[in-house]
Short mmCIF file of C-alpha atoms in Angstrom, two decimals:
data_model
loop_
_atom_site.label_atom_id
_atom_site.label_comp_id
_atom_site.label_asym_id
_atom_site.label_seq_id
_atom_site.Cartn_x
_atom_site.Cartn_y
_atom_site.Cartn_z
CA MET A 244 -36.99 -12.13 7.85
CA SER A 245 -38.31 -11.91 3.89
CA GLY A 246 -36.19 -12.91 1.26
CA THR A 247 -34.65 -15.83 3.70
CA PRO A 248 -36.04 -19.09 2.45
CA GLN A 249 -38.26 -21.33 5.42
CA GLY A 250 -35.92 -24.20 6.68
CA SER A 251 -32.89 -22.31 4.53
CA VAL A 252 -31.31 -21.17 7.72
CA TRP A 253 -31.11 -24.38 10.18
CA ARG A 254 -29.22 -26.77 6.91
CA GLN A 255 -25.90 -25.58 6.73
CA PRO A 256 -22.31 -27.23 6.06
CA ALA A 257 -20.69 -28.23 8.89
CA GLN A 258 -17.79 -25.43 8.80
CA VAL A 259 -20.72 -22.77 8.97
CA TRP A 260 -22.38 -24.24 12.76
CA ALA A 261 -18.75 -24.46 13.98
CA VAL A 262 -18.41 -20.66 13.38
CA ALA A 263 -21.66 -20.59 15.27
CA PHE A 264 -20.72 -21.95 18.20
CA ALA A 265 -17.78 -20.26 18.36
CA CYS A 266 -19.57 -16.81 18.59
CA VAL A 267 -22.27 -17.86 20.81
CA VAL A 268 -19.31 -18.18 23.52
CA ALA A 269 -16.66 -15.20 22.04
CA PHE A 270 -20.59 -13.59 22.56
CA MET A 271 -20.67 -15.00 26.09
CA GLY A 272 -17.16 -13.03 27.08
CA ILE A 273 -19.06 -9.67 27.06
CA GLY A 274 -21.34 -10.08 30.03
CA LEU A 275 -20.13 -13.40 31.58
CA VAL A 276 -17.92 -11.44 34.54
CA ASP A 277 -21.07 -9.77 35.46
CA PRO A 278 -22.10 -12.06 37.95
CA ILE A 279 -18.79 -12.16 39.20
CA LEU A 280 -18.03 -8.42 39.48
CA PRO A 281 -18.58 -7.99 43.20
CA ALA A 282 -17.12 -11.56 44.18
CA ILE A 283 -14.36 -10.73 42.33
CA ALA A 284 -13.43 -7.59 44.68
CA ASP A 285 -14.33 -9.34 47.80
CA SER A 286 -12.15 -12.40 47.00
CA LEU A 287 -8.57 -10.25 45.68
CA GLN A 288 -10.06 -7.31 47.75
CA ALA A 289 -10.30 -5.08 44.66
CA SER A 290 -12.52 -1.59 45.24
CA PRO A 291 -15.15 -1.41 42.87
CA VAL A 292 -13.74 1.01 40.11
CA GLU A 293 -10.46 -1.95 39.60
CA THR A 294 -13.15 -4.29 39.39
CA GLU A 295 -15.02 -1.89 36.16
CA LEU A 296 -11.61 -2.32 34.96
CA LEU A 297 -11.87 -5.16 33.78
CA PHE A 298 -14.19 -4.25 31.53
CA THR A 299 -12.32 -1.05 30.57
CA SER A 300 -8.99 -2.84 29.65
CA TYR A 301 -11.16 -5.36 27.32
CA LEU A 302 -13.43 -2.93 25.71
CA LEU A 303 -10.30 -0.55 25.02
CA VAL A 304 -8.28 -2.84 23.18
CA THR A 305 -11.38 -5.47 21.20
CA GLY A 306 -11.76 -1.35 20.21
CA LEU A 307 -7.80 -0.39 18.78
CA ALA A 308 -7.43 -3.48 17.83
CA MET A 309 -10.73 -3.55 15.08
CA LEU A 310 -8.40 -0.77 13.64
CA VAL A 311 -6.43 -3.83 11.91
CA THR A 312 -8.56 -6.81 12.05
CA SER A 313 -8.55 -6.23 8.61
CA TRP A 314 -5.48 -5.30 7.66
CA ILE A 315 -4.56 -8.60 9.12
CA SER A 316 -7.34 -10.74 7.76
CA SER A 317 -6.75 -9.17 4.79
CA ARG A 318 -3.62 -10.76 4.55
CA ILE A 319 -2.96 -14.24 6.44
CA GLY A 320 -6.82 -15.09 5.49
CA ALA A 321 -10.21 -15.34 7.29
CA LYS A 322 -9.50 -18.62 8.55
CA ALA A 323 -5.60 -18.45 10.40
CA THR A 324 -7.69 -15.08 11.91
CA LEU A 325 -10.51 -17.09 13.46
CA LEU A 326 -8.20 -19.37 14.62
CA VAL A 327 -5.10 -17.03 16.33
CA GLY A 328 -8.08 -14.63 17.82
CA LEU A 329 -9.83 -18.06 19.10
CA ALA A 330 -6.23 -18.95 20.71
CA LEU A 331 -5.96 -16.21 22.28
CA ILE A 332 -8.97 -15.99 24.28
CA VAL A 333 -8.50 -19.51 25.63
CA VAL A 334 -5.05 -18.60 26.82
CA PHE A 335 -5.87 -15.37 28.45
CA ALA A 336 -9.24 -16.77 29.61
CA LEU A 337 -6.71 -19.64 31.40
CA LEU A 338 -4.87 -16.77 32.82
CA CYS A 339 -8.04 -14.87 34.16
CA ALA A 340 -8.55 -18.21 35.72
CA MET A 341 -5.14 -18.90 37.42
CA SER A 342 -4.56 -14.73 38.32
CA GLY A 343 -3.82 -14.23 42.16
CA SER A 344 -4.60 -10.56 41.67
CA VAL A 345 -7.27 -7.79 40.13
CA ASP A 346 -4.22 -5.73 38.44
CA TRP A 347 -3.75 -9.38 36.71
CA VAL A 348 -6.88 -10.37 35.71
CA ILE A 349 -7.59 -7.30 34.44
CA GLY A 350 -4.36 -6.81 32.41
CA PHE A 351 -5.54 -10.27 30.83
CA ARG A 352 -8.79 -9.06 30.18
CA ALA A 353 -6.48 -6.62 27.50
CA GLY A 354 -5.60 -10.04 25.98
CA TRP A 355 -8.85 -11.37 25.46
CA GLY A 356 -10.25 -8.60 23.87
CA LEU A 357 -7.58 -8.49 21.30
CA GLY A 358 -8.62 -12.49 20.60
CA ASN A 359 -12.54 -11.04 20.69
CA ALA A 360 -11.53 -8.56 18.33
CA LEU A 361 -9.66 -10.45 15.95
CA PHE A 362 -12.02 -13.01 15.74
CA ILE A 363 -15.76 -11.43 15.90
CA SER A 364 -14.23 -9.39 12.71
CA THR A 365 -13.94 -12.07 10.76
CA ALA A 366 -16.81 -14.24 12.15
CA LEU A 367 -19.30 -13.17 9.94
CA ALA A 368 -17.75 -12.86 6.85
CA THR A 369 -16.81 -17.07 7.23
CA ILE A 370 -20.50 -17.53 8.30
CA VAL A 371 -21.72 -15.27 4.60
CA GLY A 372 -19.09 -16.75 2.39
CA ALA A 373 -20.34 -20.59 3.52
CA ALA A 374 -23.71 -20.06 3.96
CA ALA A 375 -26.55 -21.84 2.33
CA GLY A 376 -29.49 -20.35 1.46
CA GLY A 377 -27.92 -16.74 0.50
CA SER A 378 -27.03 -14.02 2.98
CA GLY A 379 -30.73 -13.70 4.38
CA ALA A 380 -30.09 -16.61 5.71
CA ALA A 381 -26.24 -15.84 7.02
CA ILE A 382 -27.73 -13.08 9.02
CA VAL A 383 -30.14 -14.64 10.73
CA LEU A 384 -27.53 -17.29 11.85
CA TYR A 385 -25.09 -14.93 12.89
CA GLU A 386 -27.58 -12.71 15.05
CA ALA A 387 -29.05 -15.74 16.76
CA ALA A 388 -25.57 -16.66 17.83
CA LEU A 389 -24.81 -13.16 18.88
CA GLY A 390 -28.60 -12.87 21.15
CA LEU A 391 -28.08 -16.49 22.43
CA GLY A 392 -24.52 -15.80 23.40
CA ILE A 393 -25.50 -12.24 24.53
CA ALA A 394 -28.04 -14.31 26.77
CA ILE A 395 -26.02 -17.05 27.66
CA GLY A 396 -23.04 -15.67 29.23
CA PRO A 397 -24.21 -13.82 32.59
CA LEU A 398 -25.97 -17.25 32.91
CA LEU A 399 -23.44 -19.12 32.74
CA GLY A 400 -21.42 -16.52 34.21
CA GLY A 401 -23.73 -16.76 37.58
CA LEU A 402 -23.86 -20.92 37.40
CA LEU A 403 -20.17 -21.02 37.45
CA GLY A 404 -19.68 -17.90 39.74
CA GLU A 405 -21.77 -19.22 42.49
CA VAL A 406 -19.00 -22.21 43.22
CA SER A 407 -15.81 -19.59 42.39
CA TRP A 408 -15.28 -16.32 40.69
CA ARG A 409 -13.26 -18.53 38.90
CA GLY A 410 -14.77 -20.86 37.58
CA PRO A 411 -17.05 -18.27 34.67
CA PHE A 412 -13.23 -17.96 33.40
CA PHE A 413 -12.52 -21.76 33.11
CA GLY A 414 -15.29 -22.10 31.46
CA VAL A 415 -14.97 -20.14 28.74
CA VAL A 416 -11.00 -22.22 28.41
CA ALA A 417 -13.53 -25.20 27.79
CA LEU A 418 -16.11 -23.68 25.47
CA MET A 419 -13.32 -22.31 23.10
CA ALA A 420 -11.15 -24.66 22.88
CA ILE A 421 -13.96 -26.99 21.65
CA GLY A 422 -14.42 -23.89 19.14
CA PHE A 423 -11.00 -23.69 17.89
CA ILE A 424 -10.83 -27.38 17.18
CA ALA A 425 -13.85 -27.73 15.42
CA VAL A 426 -12.96 -24.57 12.94
CA LEU A 427 -9.47 -26.17 12.92
CA ALA A 428 -10.92 -29.58 11.56
CA LEU A 429 -13.94 -27.79 10.21
CA VAL A 430 -13.61 -24.47 8.26
CA ARG A 431 -12.01 -24.55 4.75
CA ASN A 432 -8.87 -21.91 3.86
CA GLY A 433 -10.84 -19.56 1.38
CA GLU A 434 -9.95 -20.27 -2.20
CA GLU A 435 -10.24 -16.44 -3.29
CA LYS A 436 -7.50 -14.23 -3.45
CA ARG A 437 -7.60 -11.55 -1.11
CA ALA A 438 -6.35 -8.00 -1.91
CA PRO A 439 -4.49 -6.31 1.18
CA MET A 440 -6.55 -3.77 3.58
CA PRO A 441 -4.37 -0.75 3.62
CA PHE A 442 -3.22 -0.34 7.01
CA SER A 443 -4.45 3.75 7.13
CA ALA A 444 -8.29 3.05 5.92
CA PRO A 445 -9.77 2.59 9.07
CA PHE A 446 -8.65 5.93 9.71
CA ARG A 447 -8.93 7.72 6.84
CA ALA A 448 -12.86 6.67 7.30
CA LEU A 449 -13.26 8.33 10.39
CA GLY A 450 -12.69 11.91 7.93
CA ARG A 451 -15.87 11.06 6.30
CA PRO A 452 -18.33 13.60 7.86
CA ALA A 453 -21.65 10.98 8.08
CA LEU A 454 -19.27 8.22 9.83
CA ALA A 455 -17.44 10.25 11.53
CA ILE A 456 -21.07 11.67 13.27
CA LEU A 457 -22.50 7.97 13.87
CA ALA A 458 -19.09 7.35 15.11
CA VAL A 459 -19.73 9.86 18.57
CA THR A 460 -23.63 9.10 18.49
CA ALA A 461 -22.49 5.32 19.22
CA LEU A 462 -19.02 6.47 21.29
CA PHE A 463 -21.77 8.24 23.97
CA TYR A 464 -24.82 6.17 23.48
CA ASN A 465 -21.61 3.04 24.37
CA ILE A 466 -21.58 5.32 27.44
CA GLY A 467 -25.09 4.84 28.55
CA PHE A 468 -24.75 0.77 27.62
CA PHE A 469 -22.24 -0.25 29.72
CA VAL A 470 -22.84 2.14 32.50
CA LEU A 471 -26.56 -0.23 32.54
CA LEU A 472 -24.11 -3.66 31.97
CA ALA A 473 -21.48 -3.12 33.80
CA PHE A 474 -22.26 -0.83 36.87
CA SER A 475 -25.81 -2.20 37.71
CA PRO A 476 -24.68 -5.81 39.49
CA PHE A 477 -22.99 -3.77 42.21
CA PRO A 478 -26.68 -1.73 43.28
CA LEU A 479 -28.86 -4.77 43.01
CA GLY A 480 -27.16 -6.50 45.42
CA PHE A 481 -27.87 -10.12 44.56
CA GLY A 482 -25.43 -13.04 45.00
CA ALA A 483 -23.51 -14.34 41.68
CA MET A 484 -26.86 -16.59 40.14
CA GLY A 485 -29.69 -13.60 41.31
CA ILE A 486 -27.37 -10.93 38.85
CA GLY A 487 -27.20 -14.21 36.35
CA PHE A 488 -30.29 -14.36 36.03
CA THR A 489 -31.68 -10.99 35.40
CA PHE A 490 -28.72 -10.07 32.81
CA PHE A 491 -30.15 -13.09 31.00
CA GLY A 492 -33.67 -11.27 31.31
CA TRP A 493 -31.33 -7.86 29.63
CA GLY A 494 -29.84 -10.39 27.38
CA VAL A 495 -32.28 -12.33 25.78
CA ALA A 496 -34.47 -8.47 25.01
CA LEU A 497 -31.67 -7.33 23.73
CA ALA A 498 -31.58 -10.00 21.55
CA ILE A 499 -35.22 -10.36 20.84
CA THR A 500 -35.48 -6.42 19.56
CA SER A 501 -31.94 -6.75 17.87
CA VAL A 502 -33.28 -9.69 15.70
CA TRP A 503 -36.99 -9.09 14.52
CA VAL A 504 -38.26 -5.38 16.08
CA ALA A 505 -35.76 -3.66 15.29
CA PRO A 506 -35.86 -5.00 11.15
CA ALA A 507 -39.75 -4.46 11.65
CA LEU A 508 -39.38 -1.16 12.68
CA MET A 509 -37.09 -0.01 9.35
CA ARG A 510 -39.14 -1.64 7.27
CA ARG A 511 -41.76 2.00 8.47
CA MET A 512 -39.96 4.20 9.32
CA THR A 513 -36.62 5.86 8.84
CA ARG A 514 -33.06 5.13 10.36
CA THR A 515 -33.00 8.50 11.44
CA ALA A 516 -36.38 8.55 12.97
CA ILE A 517 -35.68 5.55 15.11
CA ILE A 518 -32.68 7.16 16.30
CA LEU A 519 -34.01 9.70 17.91
CA VAL A 520 -36.83 8.59 19.55
CA THR A 521 -35.27 5.58 20.72
CA LEU A 522 -32.53 6.78 22.92
CA PRO A 523 -34.71 9.39 24.31
CA LEU A 524 -36.28 6.74 25.60
CA LEU A 525 -33.07 5.04 26.80
CA ALA A 526 -32.56 8.26 28.60
CA ILE A 527 -35.80 8.21 30.37
CA VAL A 528 -35.25 4.33 30.80
CA LEU A 529 -31.40 5.84 33.14
CA VAL A 530 -33.25 8.06 35.27
CA VAL A 531 -35.83 6.05 36.42
CA ALA A 532 -33.56 3.52 37.32
CA GLY A 533 -31.25 5.87 39.05
CA LEU A 534 -34.11 7.08 40.82
CA VAL A 535 -35.70 4.01 42.09
CA VAL A 536 -32.16 2.72 42.59
CA ALA A 537 -32.56 0.61 46.06
CA SER A 538 -35.51 -1.34 44.98
CA SER A 539 -34.03 -5.03 43.08
CA THR A 540 -37.23 -5.11 41.66
CA ALA A 541 -37.54 -2.34 39.72
CA LEU A 542 -33.99 -1.80 39.21
CA VAL A 543 -34.42 -4.97 37.28
CA ILE A 544 -37.27 -3.84 35.10
CA CYS A 545 -35.32 -1.13 34.48
CA ILE A 546 -32.55 -3.36 32.97
CA ILE A 547 -34.52 -5.19 31.04
CA ALA A 548 -36.31 -2.18 29.27
CA GLY A 549 -32.95 -1.03 28.66
CA GLY A 550 -32.14 -4.08 27.36
CA LEU A 551 -35.19 -3.81 24.59
CA LEU A 552 -34.33 -0.29 23.67
CA LEU A 553 -30.52 -1.09 23.48
CA GLY A 554 -31.40 -3.60 20.91
CA VAL A 555 -33.27 -1.73 18.28
CA MET A 556 -29.94 0.78 18.93
CA ASN A 557 -27.36 -2.14 18.31
CA THR A 558 -29.38 -2.69 14.75
CA VAL A 559 -30.42 0.68 13.57
CA LEU A 560 -27.13 2.35 14.52
CA THR A 561 -25.28 -0.22 12.42
CA GLU A 562 -27.24 -1.00 9.75
CA ALA A 563 -26.85 3.19 9.75
CA VAL A 564 -23.32 2.68 9.62
CA MET A 565 -23.22 0.34 6.16
CA GLU A 566 -24.88 2.99 4.92
CA ALA A 567 -23.16 6.17 5.64
CA THR A 568 -20.70 6.16 2.84
CA ASP A 569 -19.46 4.37 -0.07
CA LEU A 570 -16.22 2.31 2.01
CA PRO A 571 -15.47 -1.13 2.00
CA ARG A 572 -18.25 -2.77 5.20
CA SER A 573 -15.42 -3.91 6.91
CA VAL A 574 -13.28 -0.69 6.71
CA ALA A 575 -16.53 1.38 8.03
CA SER A 576 -17.00 -1.10 10.80
CA SER A 577 -13.58 -1.23 11.94
CA ALA A 578 -13.03 2.58 12.13
CA TYR A 579 -16.80 2.78 14.02
CA SER A 580 -16.61 0.23 16.61
CA ALA A 581 -13.23 1.44 17.12
CA VAL A 582 -15.21 4.36 18.14
CA ARG A 583 -18.09 3.25 19.77
CA PHE A 584 -15.89 1.00 21.79
CA LEU A 585 -13.77 3.51 23.23
CA GLY A 586 -17.18 4.49 25.17
CA GLY A 587 -17.84 1.67 26.50
CA ALA A 588 -14.72 1.36 27.97
CA MET A 589 -14.42 4.40 29.64
CA ALA A 590 -17.81 3.99 30.82
CA PRO A 591 -18.00 1.03 33.52
CA PRO A 592 -14.96 3.07 35.65
CA VAL A 593 -16.06 6.44 35.78
CA ALA A 594 -19.97 5.07 37.21
CA ALA A 595 -18.07 3.10 40.31
CA ALA A 596 -16.09 6.31 40.94
CA LEU A 597 -18.66 8.76 40.95
CA ALA A 598 -21.33 6.65 42.82
CA HIS A 599 -18.15 6.36 45.28
CA ALA A 600 -18.05 9.81 45.29
CA TYR A 601 -22.09 10.98 45.34
CA GLY A 602 -24.02 7.39 45.54
CA ASP A 603 -25.71 5.04 43.45
CA THR A 604 -28.40 7.59 41.80
CA VAL A 605 -25.50 9.25 39.77
CA PRO A 606 -23.90 7.15 37.44
CA TYR A 607 -27.84 6.59 35.98
CA LEU A 608 -27.94 10.08 35.27
CA PHE A 609 -24.43 10.12 34.07
CA ALA A 610 -25.51 7.48 31.74
CA ALA A 611 -28.44 9.58 30.36
CA ALA A 612 -26.91 12.29 29.43
CA SER A 613 -24.28 10.71 27.94
CA VAL A 614 -27.50 8.97 25.45
CA LEU A 615 -28.60 11.94 25.41
CA ILE A 616 -25.42 13.97 23.49
CA ALA A 617 -25.88 10.76 21.63
CA ALA A 618 -29.67 11.88 20.12
CA LEU A 619 -28.29 16.26 19.90
CA THR A 620 -25.57 14.38 17.91
CA VAL A 621 -27.62 12.48 15.78
CA LEU A 622 -30.30 15.36 15.30
CA LEU A 623 -27.56 18.11 14.51
CA GLY A 624 -26.17 15.62 11.62
CA ARG A 625 -29.12 14.79 10.23
CA ARG A 626 -28.89 16.72 6.88
CA VAL A 627 -25.06 15.14 6.31
CA LEU A 628 -27.00 12.19 7.85
CA SER A 629 -30.21 12.28 5.48
CA HIS A 630 -29.09 9.94 2.52
CA ILE A 631 -28.88 7.31 5.04
CA ASP A 632 -32.02 7.32 4.45
CA ASP A 633 -33.31 5.94 1.43
CA ALA A 634 -31.49 2.53 1.61
CA GLY A 635 -35.44 1.70 -0.21
CA GLU A 636 -36.47 -1.75 0.77
CA GLY A 637 -35.14 -4.50 2.59
CA ALA A 638 -33.42 -2.38 5.15
CA GLY A 639 -32.36 -4.58 8.00
CA GLU A 640 -31.80 -7.24 5.41
CA ASP A 641 -27.95 -6.23 4.84
CA ALA A 642 -26.26 -9.20 5.65
CA GLU A 643 -23.12 -7.51 6.75
CA ALA A 644 -25.02 -4.91 8.86
CA ILE A 645 -24.67 -6.38 12.24
CA LEU A 646 -20.80 -6.36 11.60
CA VAL A 647 -19.02 -5.81 15.31
CA GLY A 648 -22.28 -3.48 15.83
CA ASP A 649 -24.30 -5.45 17.60
CA ALA A 650 -21.70 -7.17 19.94
CA ALA A 651 -20.86 -5.07 21.98
#
């Protein structure tokens, strides 16, 4: 990214690396359970709908918790919020690994979601505040951690899932415990006094027309995102390792377009134009995925192609949110992320139910329709959103533009 001194990104204080490492592990949690969904269904005698609730409980609690994380961190400080979030992830990942029924795993994934919300909502602000090389270096480092986590999560899930469906959960426990110790030892308490954030701030933010339009867009877009991510392991028919490699490719594709392609596009096109081109392309990929679902090879190609488009959308949508209002960025992100995660929460079990009733093609058609509704929302609200296209030079380089939004 322009404006970032070459070489400065990788010369960082120890506390930045501690938080970045924990970020990688936190983002791994998004796709970690993907490769073991069929194994969990078999081992715990769970239906696909029940198994998909592993995503629903995690994302629902993550989204709702986003509404209060800024209120919490503004009172107890960034380091304490990070440590509480990491501790909750360690505890609930361990409980998931030790569970004997799918209902318990679903419940403990909800607790994991609470810890994840507390951690990821605070991590970028901590990196920005401590990173050397300015905000440009901070965002590159944060995006690198995000992309690495999203890509490695399914791969690690596949590797450990070959041993047991419990393996990925124990892996997260070990890695997050290391992250907790690193943050505890290396991250300094902030010296600046924090202004307590009103509890109602994220709720009132959704009353802003531009932010509301983008939040609704993200809700329907996330339905497409999580049908592709959470439902696809079942029709693929692969073992844990095969699913892991598939979604490793998906994560790498998403990371590449999120870090490099989306910023390049925003230097040449308006944000709304990118959204209105990318969403229909994503809908086409989802329709094709539904039509070729019986072919594992073709479905893998569609999943990776979808990852390329998802990376662009994640970055551009969140950039748009940052420009949509004059609200503090943490408030705008919290409100927007809470709504978008609701789409992610509802999509997996709905997709599994549709597949059970009508076959594996229908969930992808449902996802494509949802993505087109997202595009229509932007098209109809384009006049309200016109100011997000007037950000000037440097679009794609704001250090807080990726806050939370790319994580799911």
